[in-house]
């Protein structure tokens, strides 16, 4: 009888231990999934294919690189802010290609007056003439106003690149975007090389850029801030249609970005 009792006791302890272990392992699995799960809020729209460049474009502000002859223009034609404008005041378009190391963007802007009132690049940078490039490395969308979930690079006439950091203060990101601009008359040609960083980017630390590859999707939009001499910018003209009355959303919400698909 005693032997039967001890055998029952041993079997009960083993079963109890197994149940506890299974519960713990299951709970850990759930916790790990919750920690690594990233919510995607964006619904893809304006999906555009971007061709891979076999020869990297030279950043010289010209359009004579062979790769630029192989890809099509897209318009900067969506009024996000300001009054109606005429083609004599503004006209804009852009092209894009990629390599594993960077995105390359060619922009042509017809602007009858280039205006840079703030010599300090970190003061009211959005009220000067500038190209603004929006990029979301994982195309997840969502708020990025004071985070690195996505970036809104304001590229000034002098080449300085500004966005808001996690501390809610403007920072220079000149090592993210390199540009060359050539202006003849009222037409400016900008060439950009943009290194892509994801939401793990930390200011002041060593950060690995994203290695771009075929079939990768990224959130993207581009715009131009136009000011012909006023205290504040007069127009903000983008590449993506944004529904509703409030269209100045790109610097806050990456859901409004279009989607680019990298192809060969």
C-alpha atoms as one frame of an Amber mdcrd trajectory, in Angstrom:
protein
   0.000   0.000   0.000   2.821   2.392   0.881   4.521   1.610  -2.433   1.348
   2.492  -4.329   1.029   5.779  -2.419   4.635   6.827  -3.120   4.248   5.913
  -6.801   1.102   8.065  -7.043   2.906  10.941  -5.288   5.851  10.788  -7.686
   3.577  10.735 -10.759   1.585  13.699  -9.420   4.732  15.787  -8.868   6.014
  15.040 -12.375   2.678  15.995 -13.938   2.493  19.202 -11.913   6.049  20.179
 -12.899   5.334  19.527 -16.587   2.148  21.623 -16.466   4.008  24.524 -14.819
   6.808  24.347 -17.387   4.367  24.266 -20.292   2.466  27.254 -18.931   5.681
  29.199 -18.424   6.965  28.383 -21.912   3.647  29.325 -23.494   3.539  32.579
 -21.579   7.094  33.416 -22.659   6.178  32.702 -26.254   3.219  35.064 -26.090
   5.323  37.761 -24.462   8.059  37.416 -27.085   5.524  37.766 -29.886   4.036
  40.869 -28.316   7.474  42.410 -27.873   8.482  41.845 -31.481   5.124  42.532
 -33.152   5.054  45.894 -34.896   1.680  47.328 -35.791   1.336  48.452 -39.382
  -1.214  51.202 -39.869  -0.536  52.156 -43.471  -2.680  51.155 -46.426  -0.555
  51.174 -49.568  -1.398  53.797 -52.148   0.369  55.419 -55.086   2.531  52.330
 -55.558   5.402  53.131 -57.919   8.214  50.930 -59.140  11.769  52.247 -58.780
  14.421  50.760 -61.045  17.860  49.626 -59.871  20.818  51.611 -61.242  23.698
  49.627 -62.701  25.826  52.791 -62.745  25.489  55.204 -59.838  24.420  58.687
 -60.978  27.017  61.386 -60.494  25.832  64.133 -58.165  26.531  67.090 -60.416
  23.116  68.712 -60.878  22.851  67.575 -64.501  20.477  65.158 -66.178  22.946
  63.501 -68.527  23.559  60.276 -66.579  22.420  57.304 -68.699  20.196  55.956
 -65.936  18.050  59.106 -65.891  17.169  58.478 -69.538  15.818  55.030 -68.609
  13.229  56.091 -66.005  10.134  58.256 -66.178   9.194  61.551 -64.559   6.611
  61.845 -61.804   4.884  65.099 -60.969   5.081  67.387 -57.977   1.543  68.589
 -58.512  -0.460  68.195 -55.295  -1.149  71.439 -53.424  -0.802  70.709 -49.726
  -0.750  74.328 -48.510  -1.289  77.794 -49.924  -3.249  79.507 -52.656  -3.540
  78.350 -56.250  -0.396  78.959 -58.274   0.415  79.248 -61.966   2.980  77.334
 -64.018   4.973  80.573 -64.255   5.340  80.542 -60.465   6.044  76.847 -59.981
   6.478  73.567 -61.818   8.069  70.437 -60.368   8.825  66.813 -61.260  11.154
  64.013 -60.123  12.732  60.651 -61.014  14.202  57.908 -58.814  16.600  54.941
 -58.962  18.233  52.780 -56.300  21.353  50.828 -55.415  21.880  48.605 -52.357
  23.542  51.566 -50.639  21.150  54.454 -51.358  18.195  55.994 -53.143  18.967
  58.527 -55.888  16.482  61.247 -56.745  16.530  63.748 -59.613  14.287  66.791
 -59.131  13.567  69.589 -61.588  11.958  72.721 -60.146  10.772  75.793 -62.035
  10.538  78.550 -59.436  10.531  82.215 -60.428  12.264  83.265 -57.193  14.545
  81.333 -54.823  14.278  82.668 -51.295  16.357  81.875 -48.205  15.541  84.303
 -45.414  16.883  82.288 -42.472  20.638  81.800 -42.591  20.517  79.634 -39.460
  19.546  76.222 -40.877  17.712  75.300 -37.661  15.457  78.395 -37.608  12.071
  78.271 -39.408  13.621  76.007 -42.021  10.227  75.150 -43.542   9.566  78.796
 -44.493  12.482  78.919 -46.947  12.521  77.385 -50.401  13.495  73.747 -49.920
  12.894  70.221 -51.149  11.366  67.938 -48.527  11.919  64.171 -48.792   9.816
  61.765 -46.724  11.030  58.187 -46.189   9.698  55.263 -44.140  12.166  52.373
 -44.348   9.729  49.563 -43.505   6.612  51.168 -45.029   4.793  50.670 -41.726
   3.219  54.119 -41.553   2.212  55.706 -38.282   3.278  58.730 -36.277   6.890
  59.880 -36.666   6.741  63.512 -35.548   9.231  63.064 -32.711  10.557  59.599
 -33.493  12.631  57.811 -36.120   9.735  55.675 -37.295  10.143  57.736 -40.490
  12.017  60.862 -41.559  11.020  64.176 -43.166  14.231  65.675 -44.531  14.068
  69.386 -45.394  16.896  70.038 -47.869  17.703  73.754 -48.021  19.134  75.760
 -50.903  22.552  75.607 -49.219  22.371  71.804 -48.872  21.670  71.615 -45.142
  19.266  68.811 -44.175  16.914  69.291 -41.192  14.349  67.150 -39.381  12.985
  67.006 -35.843  14.710  64.649 -33.422  13.345  62.596 -30.544  14.000  65.526
 -28.210  11.529  67.606 -30.286  14.363  69.858 -31.463  15.631  70.317 -35.043
  18.760  68.403 -35.997  21.047  68.406 -39.010  21.047  65.157 -40.985  23.625
  66.147 -43.582  25.145  62.654 -43.451  21.796  61.132 -44.498  21.188  63.175
 -47.652  23.788  64.629 -50.020  22.715  66.998 -52.762  23.954  69.063 -55.673
  21.839  71.849 -57.175  22.422  73.714 -60.452  20.178  76.701 -61.221  19.894
  78.283 -64.655  17.408  81.098 -64.909  14.291  80.026 -63.066  14.966  76.258
 -63.370  16.861  74.321 -60.701  18.031  70.738 -61.076  18.667  68.907 -57.796
  20.330  65.509 -57.495  20.093  63.652 -54.190  21.789  60.639 -52.690  19.790
  59.441 -49.688  21.065  56.772 -47.319  18.114  55.009 -45.707  17.870  54.417
 -41.954  15.112  52.575 -40.108  13.439  53.124 -36.741  16.432  51.748 -34.823
  18.390  54.927 -35.676  19.772  56.688 -32.595  21.307  60.144 -32.833  24.903
  60.260 -31.602  25.432  56.515 -31.946  26.865  54.274 -34.645  23.979  53.270
 -36.912  23.889  50.764 -39.738  21.977  51.969 -42.807  19.366  49.811 -44.466
  20.719  47.646 -47.288  18.217  48.025 -50.111  17.161  45.001 -52.141  14.793
  43.877 -54.860  11.077  43.694 -53.967  11.551  45.891 -50.901   8.757  48.382
 -50.176   9.392  51.773 -48.610   7.104  54.639 -47.741   8.004  57.693 -49.822
   6.840  61.171 -50.726   8.560  64.342 -51.888   7.486  67.976 -51.794   8.641
  71.557 -52.341   8.248  74.514 -50.003   7.906  77.649 -52.127   8.375  81.169
 -50.805   8.777  84.143 -53.101   9.600  86.659 -50.388   6.983  86.385 -47.655
   7.505  85.921 -43.931   6.042  82.407 -44.202   6.057  79.873 -47.028   3.432
  80.569 -49.633   2.938  77.077 -51.029   3.686  73.491 -50.106   3.417  71.216
 -53.148   3.740  67.446 -52.841   3.831  64.245 -54.861   0.985  62.370 -53.160
  -2.738  63.087 -53.048  -3.887  63.475 -49.426  -7.671  63.331 -48.917  -9.504
  65.742 -46.663  -9.004  69.407 -45.911  -5.851  69.030 -43.771  -3.028  68.002
 -46.095   0.063  69.145 -44.166   0.396  65.738 -42.513   3.583  64.229 -43.918
   5.817  65.620 -41.165   3.640  63.871 -38.576   2.039  60.767 -40.081   3.770
  58.344 -42.458   0.408  56.822 -43.429   0.089  59.530 -46.098   3.345  58.561
 -47.831   3.104  56.738 -51.125   4.799  53.355 -51.556   7.832  52.647 -53.729
   8.678  49.120 -54.814  12.321  48.405 -55.681  12.692  46.449 -58.931  15.553
  45.456 -61.198
